[in-house]
Amino acid sequence: MPSTDPRLAEEQQHVTGLYARLDAARELAVTRRQQAISAPLVDNPQAMGEKEAAVRFHGTRIVQLDAAEAGLVLGRLDRTEVEQPLYVGRTGLPADDAGGDPALVDWRAPASRPFYTATPFRPEGIARRRHIRTAGRRVTGVDDEVLVLAEGEEADDRGLTGEAALLRALTAERTGRMTDIVRTIQAEQDTIIRSDARGILVVQGGPGTGKTAVALHRAAFLLYTHRDRLARSGLLVVGPTPTFLRYIADVLPALGETGVVMAGLGQLRPGLSTTVVDAPEVAEVKGRLAMAEVVSAAVKDRQGVLRGTREVVVDRERIRLRAGDVARVRTQARRASRLHNLARPAFYRGLVDLIAQRLADRLGSDVRGGENLLDAEDRRALRREIAGEPAVADLVEELWPLLTPEHLLRDLFSSPERLARAARGLTDAERALLVRDRGRRGRCPTSRCSRRPTSCSASTTPRSGPRPRAAGRPGWTRRSGCWTCCTGRGRTTRTTTRSPRS
């Protein structure tokens, strides 16, 4: 039986018009994306970059508009100073008059904030807040909250329903998948969602208090407000288990955000997926801040020096190296870079220069006591020859090997001797907890991977540095970092953040 509520017919007219604008915006985005794809290829890097950017921009816009299809309109605000109501929805849609209000305001925009925060005690210029319920493109109901009454008007005259929209959401049937709460965000949740992006935001609360839902909506807000910056650095959502990530997987796409990376604790390291959980006593030791110093010491322990002397044979000439000579080369390499792998070329060059100097002194010596007979070009040729000697490459690999986090930790935890040198601040019992069987070649660093977050796994990559792209070729492969945002309902604590490199 059709409803006789005149508010439904009024809102249906507005909602139909907004869906028409949505269809037009989608059609325009599809057309422009197709035009960008069909544009002729130009042998110009700048033109090719602009083409790719246009295709990506319009493709993202299409995804956002498609996501807004379900429940496009959230409600409207009747303002005390402006006659025209302001409609709030899942995405923004422009009006015909560019100088006026948008036809639909994105829920994350500053103008939409009173939709979530205005109260009768602080109306923020809002006389009435109306929640609009839809099924597909059909309006099925409205709930009004009167915040400011006209003179001589009673609350019942305006259909005051209080928090009917929230109560309706709380009693709705559950599906086993988390859904967005964009219709029923409360003032306290909105404060968290719109908090300053600087620093770290920590929110504490008991089970079922909405921490995860608010965190995901904060992620959507940050992507809306700081899209350019986050498009470069990325946004990572970390969950405790893959099951949990599947449970929350629909929320951000429903809000039009599909560029977020989700990972469980066991998948934070690219290329590794771990399932084994350490025993509580082992996890407690690994989780200490002191483990970062253990890892740092383990890296320095792999920057070896000679014990006694070593002879290197170059072109049938035996060059004797002393421990003090190699120690000076190591010191110079450490000054070149704080990262182990990035300092390795400096160590290689220093060792080649040392051997070349010794060899040049021997080959170019003047039996009559004059100056060395080798000129600068001869010395450069000598360095090139020495740099290609297998014996020199083997010595560098022995004294300053290329490291990956996996191999560094595997070697550390499988060797009580290495562990004793790196973890001098731990007791014998604590070091014994960390020792693991080496296991099969190529397996995870601890033989059985642990998915508990630990200081050692978090700090290994910055210490060891990226591996080079290929042996003997210039350039280094760098991985960009990601920041995790944790939010929810409760108390907040702010601290400053520092990048791993600092």
Coordinates of C-alpha atoms in Angstrom, one line a residue:
M1 CA 0.0 0.0 0.0
P2 CA 1.6 3.3 -1.0
S3 CA 2.5 5.6 1.8
T4 CA 0.6 8.9 2.2
D5 CA 3.5 10.7 3.9
P6 CA 4.1 13.8 1.7
R7 CA 7.8 13.8 2.8
L8 CA 8.4 10.7 0.7
A9 CA 7.1 12.2 -2.5
E10 CA 9.1 15.4 -1.9
E11 CA 12.3 13.5 -1.3
Q12 CA 11.7 11.1 -4.1
Q13 CA 11.7 14.0 -6.5
H14 CA 15.1 15.2 -5.2
V15 CA 16.6 11.7 -5.1
T16 CA 15.5 11.0 -8.7
G17 CA 17.2 14.2 -9.8
L18 CA 20.4 13.3 -8.0
Y19 CA 20.5 9.9 -9.6
A20 CA 20.1 11.6 -13.0
R21 CA 23.2 13.7 -12.2
L22 CA 25.0 10.6 -11.1
D23 CA 24.3 8.9 -14.4
A24 CA 25.4 11.9 -16.3
A25 CA 28.7 12.1 -14.3
R26 CA 29.3 8.4 -14.9
E27 CA 28.6 8.7 -18.6
L28 CA 31.0 11.7 -18.8
A29 CA 33.7 9.9 -17.0
V30 CA 33.3 6.8 -19.3
T31 CA 33.5 9.0 -22.4
R32 CA 36.6 10.9 -21.2
R33 CA 38.3 7.7 -20.2
Q34 CA 37.6 6.2 -23.7
Q35 CA 38.9 9.4 -25.3
A36 CA 42.1 9.2 -23.3
I37 CA 42.5 5.5 -24.3
S38 CA 41.8 6.2 -27.9
A39 CA 44.2 9.2 -28.1
P40 CA 47.0 8.6 -30.7
L41 CA 50.3 7.4 -29.4
V42 CA 53.0 10.1 -29.3
D43 CA 56.7 9.3 -28.9
N44 CA 56.9 11.8 -26.1
P45 CA 57.4 10.7 -22.5
Q46 CA 55.5 13.7 -21.1
A47 CA 52.5 13.1 -23.4
M48 CA 52.5 9.3 -22.6
G49 CA 52.5 10.2 -18.9
E50 CA 49.6 12.6 -19.2
K51 CA 47.7 10.0 -21.1
E52 CA 48.2 7.3 -18.5
A53 CA 47.3 9.8 -15.7
A54 CA 44.1 10.7 -17.5
V55 CA 43.1 7.1 -18.0
R56 CA 43.8 6.4 -14.3
F57 CA 42.0 9.5 -13.1
H58 CA 38.8 8.8 -15.0
G59 CA 38.9 5.1 -14.2
T60 CA 39.1 6.0 -10.5
R61 CA 36.1 8.4 -10.9
I62 CA 34.0 5.7 -12.5
V63 CA 34.7 3.3 -9.6
Q64 CA 33.7 6.0 -7.1
L65 CA 30.5 6.7 -8.9
D66 CA 29.6 3.0 -9.2
A67 CA 30.2 2.6 -5.5
A68 CA 27.9 5.5 -4.7
E69 CA 25.0 3.9 -6.6
A70 CA 23.7 2.0 -3.5
G71 CA 22.4 4.5 -1.0
L72 CA 23.5 7.6 -2.9
V73 CA 21.6 10.0 -0.7
L74 CA 22.1 9.9 3.1
G75 CA 20.0 12.8 4.1
R76 CA 19.6 16.6 4.1
L77 CA 20.2 19.6 6.3
D78 CA 17.7 22.4 6.7
R79 CA 19.7 25.5 7.7
T80 CA 18.5 28.4 9.7
E81 CA 20.1 31.1 7.6
V82 CA 19.7 29.6 4.1
E83 CA 16.4 28.6 2.6
Q84 CA 17.8 25.9 0.3
P85 CA 18.4 22.6 2.0
L86 CA 21.8 20.9 1.7
Y87 CA 21.8 17.2 0.6
V88 CA 24.5 14.9 1.9
G89 CA 25.5 11.7 0.1
R90 CA 28.2 9.1 -0.5
T91 CA 29.9 11.3 -3.2
G92 CA 29.9 14.9 -4.3
L93 CA 27.8 16.0 -7.3
P94 CA 28.0 19.6 -8.7
A95 CA 25.0 21.8 -9.2
D96 CA 24.1 23.7 -12.4
D97 CA 25.0 27.0 -10.6
A98 CA 28.8 26.8 -10.0
G99 CA 28.6 29.6 -7.5
G100 CA 26.0 27.9 -5.2
D101 CA 25.9 24.9 -3.1
P102 CA 26.7 21.5 -4.7
A103 CA 23.7 19.3 -5.6
L104 CA 25.1 16.7 -3.3
V105 CA 27.8 17.1 -0.7
D106 CA 30.3 14.3 0.0
W107 CA 29.9 13.0 3.5
R108 CA 33.6 13.7 4.1
A109 CA 33.4 17.3 3.1
P110 CA 33.6 20.0 5.8
A111 CA 30.1 21.3 4.9
S112 CA 28.6 17.9 5.8
R113 CA 30.0 17.7 9.3
P114 CA 26.8 19.1 11.0
F115 CA 25.0 16.1 9.6
Y116 CA 26.9 14.1 12.2
T117 CA 27.7 16.5 15.0
A118 CA 24.9 19.1 15.3
T119 CA 22.7 18.7 18.5
P120 CA 19.9 20.7 20.0
F121 CA 22.4 22.2 22.4
R122 CA 24.8 23.0 19.6
P123 CA 22.8 23.1 16.3
E124 CA 25.6 24.6 14.2
G125 CA 23.1 26.6 12.1
I126 CA 21.0 23.5 11.4
A127 CA 17.2 23.6 12.1
R128 CA 16.4 20.1 11.0
R129 CA 18.4 17.0 10.1
R130 CA 16.6 14.5 7.9
H131 CA 17.8 10.9 7.3
I132 CA 16.6 9.5 4.0
R133 CA 16.2 5.7 3.5
T134 CA 16.3 4.2 0.1
A135 CA 15.9 0.8 -1.6
G136 CA 17.7 1.0 -5.0
R137 CA 16.6 4.4 -6.3
R138 CA 13.3 4.5 -4.4
V139 CA 12.8 6.4 -1.2
T140 CA 11.3 4.2 1.5
G141 CA 11.4 6.4 4.5
V142 CA 12.6 9.5 6.3
D143 CA 13.6 10.2 9.9
D144 CA 13.7 13.8 11.1
E145 CA 15.6 15.3 14.0
V146 CA 14.5 18.8 14.8
L147 CA 17.3 20.8 16.4
V148 CA 15.8 24.4 16.4
L149 CA 12.1 25.0 16.8
A150 CA 10.4 28.0 15.4
E151 CA 8.7 30.4 17.8
G152 CA 5.5 28.9 19.2
E153 CA 6.2 25.5 17.6
E154 CA 5.9 22.2 19.4
A155 CA 8.3 19.3 18.8
D156 CA 5.4 17.0 17.8
D157 CA 4.4 19.5 15.0
R158 CA 7.7 18.8 13.2
G159 CA 7.8 15.0 13.5
L160 CA 10.6 14.8 16.0
T161 CA 11.9 11.2 16.0
G162 CA 15.3 11.7 17.8
E163 CA 17.8 8.9 17.0
A164 CA 15.4 6.7 14.9
A165 CA 18.0 6.3 12.2
L166 CA 20.6 5.0 14.7
L167 CA 18.1 2.6 16.4
R168 CA 17.0 1.3 13.0
A169 CA 20.6 0.5 12.1
L170 CA 21.3 -1.2 15.4
T171 CA 18.3 -3.5 15.0
A172 CA 18.9 -4.3 11.3
E173 CA 19.6 -7.9 10.2
R174 CA 23.2 -8.9 10.2
T175 CA 24.9 -10.5 7.1
G176 CA 28.2 -11.8 8.5
R177 CA 30.1 -9.0 6.7
M178 CA 30.9 -5.6 8.1
T179 CA 29.0 -2.7 6.4
D180 CA 29.7 1.0 6.4
I181 CA 28.2 3.2 9.1
V182 CA 28.2 6.4 7.0
R183 CA 24.5 6.9 7.7
T184 CA 24.8 6.7 11.4
I185 CA 28.2 8.1 12.4
Q186 CA 27.9 9.7 15.8
A187 CA 29.5 12.9 17.0
E188 CA 32.2 11.2 19.0
Q189 CA 33.1 8.9 16.1
D190 CA 33.1 11.9 13.6
T191 CA 35.6 13.7 15.8
I192 CA 37.9 10.7 15.5
I193 CA 37.4 10.3 11.8
R194 CA 38.2 13.9 11.1
S195 CA 41.2 14.2 13.5
D196 CA 44.4 15.8 12.3
A197 CA 46.4 13.5 10.0
R198 CA 49.7 14.4 11.7
G199 CA 51.2 12.1 14.3
I200 CA 49.7 8.9 15.6
L201 CA 46.1 8.5 16.7
V202 CA 45.5 5.7 19.1
V203 CA 41.9 4.9 20.2
Q204 CA 41.1 2.4 22.9
G205 CA 37.8 0.7 23.5
G206 CA 36.2 -2.6 24.4
P207 CA 34.9 -5.3 22.0
G208 CA 32.0 -4.1 19.8
T209 CA 32.5 -0.4 20.5
G210 CA 33.1 0.4 16.8
K211 CA 36.8 0.8 16.7
T212 CA 37.3 -1.0 13.3
A213 CA 34.3 0.7 11.6
V214 CA 35.6 4.1 12.6
A215 CA 39.1 3.3 11.5
L216 CA 38.0 2.3 8.0
H217 CA 35.9 5.5 7.7
R218 CA 38.9 7.5 8.9
A219 CA 40.9 5.9 6.1
A220 CA 38.3 6.9 3.6
F221 CA 38.3 10.5 5.1
L222 CA 42.1 10.7 4.9
L223 CA 42.0 9.5 1.2
Y224 CA 39.4 12.2 0.5
T225 CA 41.2 15.0 2.3
H226 CA 44.9 14.1 1.5
R227 CA 44.4 12.2 -1.8
D228 CA 47.4 13.6 -3.6
R229 CA 49.9 12.9 -0.7
L230 CA 48.5 9.4 0.0
A231 CA 48.4 8.5 -3.6
R232 CA 52.2 8.7 -3.6
S233 CA 52.9 7.0 -0.2
G234 CA 49.9 4.6 -0.1
L235 CA 47.7 3.6 2.8
L236 CA 48.0 0.2 4.5
V237 CA 45.3 -1.4 6.7
V238 CA 46.7 -4.1 9.0
G239 CA 44.4 -6.8 10.5
P240 CA 45.2 -9.5 12.9
T241 CA 44.1 -12.4 10.6
P242 CA 43.0 -13.0 7.0
T243 CA 39.6 -13.9 8.3
F244 CA 39.2 -10.5 9.9
L245 CA 40.3 -8.8 6.6
R246 CA 37.7 -10.7 4.7
Y247 CA 35.1 -9.6 7.2
I248 CA 35.9 -5.9 6.7
A249 CA 36.8 -6.1 3.0
D250 CA 33.5 -4.6 1.7
V251 CA 33.6 -1.4 3.7
L252 CA 36.1 0.8 1.8
P253 CA 35.0 -0.2 -1.7
A254 CA 31.4 0.7 -0.6
L255 CA 32.8 4.1 0.3
G256 CA 34.4 4.4 -3.2
E257 CA 38.0 3.7 -2.1
T258 CA 39.6 0.8 -3.8
G259 CA 43.3 1.8 -3.7
V260 CA 44.0 0.7 -0.1
V261 CA 46.2 -2.3 0.6
M262 CA 45.1 -4.7 3.3
A263 CA 47.5 -7.2 5.0
G264 CA 47.5 -9.5 8.0
L265 CA 50.3 -9.5 10.5
G266 CA 51.8 -12.6 8.8
Q267 CA 51.9 -10.9 5.3
L268 CA 53.6 -7.5 6.2
R269 CA 56.9 -8.6 4.6
P270 CA 56.5 -8.6 0.8
G271 CA 56.9 -12.1 -0.5
L272 CA 56.4 -13.9 2.8
S273 CA 53.2 -15.3 4.3
T274 CA 53.6 -16.7 7.8
T275 CA 51.2 -18.7 10.0
V276 CA 53.2 -20.0 13.0
V277 CA 52.8 -18.1 16.2
D278 CA 55.8 -18.0 18.6
A279 CA 55.4 -19.2 22.2
P280 CA 54.5 -16.3 24.5
E281 CA 57.9 -16.2 26.2
V282 CA 59.7 -16.1 22.8
A283 CA 57.3 -13.4 21.5
E284 CA 58.0 -11.3 24.6
V285 CA 61.7 -11.3 24.0
K286 CA 61.3 -10.6 20.3
G287 CA 58.9 -7.8 21.0
R288 CA 61.3 -5.8 23.1
L289 CA 62.6 -2.5 21.8
A290 CA 66.1 -3.8 22.6
M291 CA 65.7 -6.3 19.7
A292 CA 66.3 -3.3 17.3
E293 CA 69.8 -2.9 18.8
V294 CA 70.3 -6.7 18.5
V295 CA 69.6 -6.5 14.8
S296 CA 71.9 -3.5 14.4
A297 CA 74.6 -5.4 16.1
A298 CA 74.0 -8.5 14.0
V299 CA 74.4 -6.4 10.8
K300 CA 77.7 -4.9 12.0
D301 CA 78.8 -8.4 12.9
R302 CA 78.5 -9.3 9.2
Q303 CA 80.9 -6.5 8.4
G304 CA 84.0 -8.5 9.2
V305 CA 87.7 -7.9 9.6
L306 CA 90.6 -10.2 9.0
R307 CA 92.1 -12.3 11.8
G308 CA 95.8 -12.0 11.2
T309 CA 96.8 -11.5 7.6
R310 CA 95.5 -12.7 4.3
E311 CA 97.2 -13.1 0.9
V312 CA 95.3 -12.2 -2.3
V313 CA 96.7 -13.4 -5.6
V314 CA 96.3 -10.9 -8.5
D315 CA 98.0 -11.7 -11.8
R316 CA 100.3 -14.2 -10.0
E317 CA 101.3 -11.5 -7.5
R318 CA 100.7 -12.2 -3.8
I319 CA 99.4 -9.1 -2.0
R320 CA 99.4 -9.4 1.8
L321 CA 96.6 -7.7 3.7
R322 CA 96.7 -7.0 7.4
A323 CA 93.7 -6.8 9.8
G324 CA 94.4 -3.1 10.4
D325 CA 94.3 -2.3 6.7
V326 CA 90.8 -3.9 6.2
A327 CA 89.5 -2.3 9.4
R328 CA 90.3 1.2 8.0
V329 CA 88.4 0.3 4.8
R330 CA 85.5 -0.9 6.8
T331 CA 85.4 2.4 8.7
Q332 CA 85.4 4.4 5.5
A333 CA 82.5 2.2 4.1
R334 CA 80.4 2.7 7.2
R335 CA 80.8 6.5 6.8
A336 CA 79.6 6.2 3.2
S337 CA 76.1 4.9 4.2
R338 CA 74.3 3.8 7.4
L339 CA 72.7 1.0 5.4
H340 CA 74.7 -2.2 5.0
N341 CA 73.9 -3.1 1.4
L342 CA 74.3 0.5 0.2
A343 CA 77.7 0.7 1.9
R344 CA 79.0 -2.4 0.2
P345 CA 80.2 -0.7 -3.0
A346 CA 82.2 1.7 -0.9
F347 CA 83.8 -1.3 0.9
Y348 CA 84.5 -2.9 -2.5
R349 CA 86.1 0.2 -3.9
G350 CA 88.2 0.7 -0.8
L351 CA 89.5 -2.8 -0.9
V352 CA 90.3 -2.5 -4.6
D353 CA 92.1 0.8 -4.0
L354 CA 94.1 -0.8 -1.1
I355 CA 95.2 -3.8 -3.2
A356 CA 95.9 -1.6 -6.3
Q357 CA 98.1 0.6 -4.2
R358 CA 100.1 -2.3 -2.9
L359 CA 100.4 -3.8 -6.4
A360 CA 101.3 -0.5 -8.0
D361 CA 104.1 0.0 -5.4
R362 CA 105.5 -3.4 -6.3
L363 CA 105.1 -3.3 -10.1
G364 CA 106.1 0.3 -10.6
S365 CA 109.0 0.6 -8.2
D366 CA 112.2 2.1 -9.7
V367 CA 115.2 0.0 -8.9
R368 CA 117.2 3.2 -8.9
G369 CA 115.0 4.7 -6.2
G370 CA 113.1 7.1 -8.4
E371 CA 109.4 7.8 -8.6
N372 CA 106.9 5.1 -9.4
L373 CA 107.0 4.3 -13.1
L374 CA 103.2 3.8 -13.4
D375 CA 101.2 6.8 -14.4
A376 CA 97.6 7.6 -13.6
E377 CA 96.2 5.7 -16.6
D378 CA 98.2 2.7 -15.6
R379 CA 96.8 2.8 -12.1
R380 CA 93.2 3.1 -13.4
A381 CA 93.7 0.1 -15.6
L382 CA 95.2 -1.8 -12.6
R383 CA 92.1 -1.0 -10.5
R384 CA 89.8 -2.2 -13.3
E385 CA 91.7 -5.5 -13.5
I386 CA 91.7 -6.0 -9.7
A387 CA 88.0 -5.2 -9.5
G388 CA 87.3 -8.1 -11.8
E389 CA 89.5 -10.6 -10.0
P390 CA 87.4 -13.6 -8.5
A391 CA 89.7 -13.6 -5.5
V392 CA 88.8 -10.0 -4.6
A393 CA 85.1 -10.6 -5.2
D394 CA 85.2 -13.7 -2.9
L395 CA 87.0 -11.6 -0.2
V396 CA 84.3 -8.9 -0.4
E397 CA 81.5 -11.5 -0.2
E398 CA 83.2 -13.0 2.9
L399 CA 83.8 -9.7 4.7
W400 CA 80.8 -7.7 3.5
P401 CA 78.1 -10.0 2.1
L402 CA 74.8 -8.7 0.6
L403 CA 72.1 -9.3 3.1
T404 CA 68.3 -9.7 3.1
P405 CA 66.2 -9.5 6.2
E406 CA 65.3 -13.2 5.8
H407 CA 68.9 -14.4 5.6
L408 CA 70.2 -12.1 8.3
L409 CA 67.6 -13.4 10.8
R410 CA 67.9 -17.0 9.7
D411 CA 71.7 -16.9 10.2
L412 CA 71.3 -15.0 13.5
F413 CA 68.8 -17.3 15.1
S414 CA 70.4 -20.5 13.9
S415 CA 73.8 -19.6 15.3
P416 CA 74.3 -19.4 19.1
E417 CA 77.7 -17.8 18.5
R418 CA 76.3 -15.0 16.3
L419 CA 73.5 -14.5 18.7
A420 CA 75.9 -14.2 21.7
R421 CA 77.9 -11.5 19.9
A422 CA 74.8 -9.5 18.8
A423 CA 72.6 -9.9 21.9
R424 CA 75.0 -9.1 24.7
G425 CA 72.3 -7.4 26.7
L426 CA 70.2 -10.6 26.9
T427 CA 70.6 -13.3 29.4
D428 CA 71.8 -16.8 28.4
A429 CA 68.2 -18.1 29.0
E430 CA 66.7 -15.4 26.8
R431 CA 69.2 -16.0 24.0
A432 CA 68.4 -19.7 24.2
L433 CA 64.7 -18.9 23.6
L434 CA 65.7 -17.3 20.3
V435 CA 67.8 -20.1 18.9
R436 CA 66.2 -22.1 16.0
D437 CA 67.2 -25.0 13.8
R438 CA 68.5 -23.7 10.5
G439 CA 66.1 -25.9 8.6
R440 CA 66.0 -26.3 4.9
R441 CA 67.8 -23.9 2.7
G442 CA 65.8 -21.0 1.5
R443 CA 63.2 -21.1 4.2
C444 CA 62.0 -18.3 6.4
P445 CA 64.6 -16.6 8.7
T446 CA 63.5 -18.3 11.8
S447 CA 63.0 -21.7 10.1
R448 CA 59.3 -21.5 11.2
C449 CA 58.0 -18.0 10.4
S450 CA 56.2 -16.2 13.2
R451 CA 53.4 -13.8 12.5
R452 CA 53.7 -11.9 15.7
P453 CA 54.9 -8.3 15.2
T454 CA 58.4 -7.9 16.5
S455 CA 61.0 -5.2 16.7
C456 CA 63.6 -7.4 14.8
S457 CA 61.4 -7.9 11.8
A458 CA 60.4 -4.2 11.7
S459 CA 63.9 -2.9 11.8
T460 CA 65.9 -5.3 9.6
T461 CA 65.2 -3.8 6.2
P462 CA 66.3 -0.3 7.2
R463 CA 69.5 -1.7 8.7
S464 CA 70.4 -3.9 5.9
G465 CA 69.1 -1.8 3.1
P466 CA 67.8 -2.8 -0.3
R467 CA 69.6 -5.3 -2.5
P468 CA 71.0 -4.1 -5.8
R469 CA 69.1 -4.9 -9.0
A470 CA 71.8 -7.1 -10.5
A471 CA 75.4 -7.9 -9.7
G472 CA 77.8 -5.4 -11.4
R473 CA 75.0 -3.1 -12.5
P474 CA 74.4 0.4 -11.1
G475 CA 71.3 1.5 -9.3
W476 CA 69.3 0.2 -6.3
T477 CA 65.8 -1.0 -5.8
R478 CA 63.9 0.9 -3.2
R479 CA 60.6 0.1 -1.5
S480 CA 58.3 2.8 -0.3
G481 CA 57.0 2.6 3.2
C482 CA 53.4 2.6 4.5
W483 CA 51.8 4.0 7.6
T484 CA 49.1 2.4 9.5
C485 CA 46.3 4.3 11.0
C486 CA 44.5 2.9 14.0
T487 CA 41.3 4.5 15.2
G488 CA 38.1 3.7 17.1
R489 CA 36.0 5.0 19.9
G490 CA 37.6 6.0 23.2
R491 CA 40.6 8.0 24.3
T492 CA 43.2 9.4 21.9
T493 CA 46.9 9.7 22.3
R494 CA 49.1 11.7 20.0
T495 CA 52.8 11.4 19.4
T496 CA 55.1 12.5 16.6
T497 CA 56.1 10.1 13.8
R498 CA 59.5 9.5 12.3
S499 CA 60.4 7.7 9.2
P500 CA 62.3 4.4 9.4
R501 CA 65.4 6.1 7.9
S502 CA 65.6 8.7 10.7

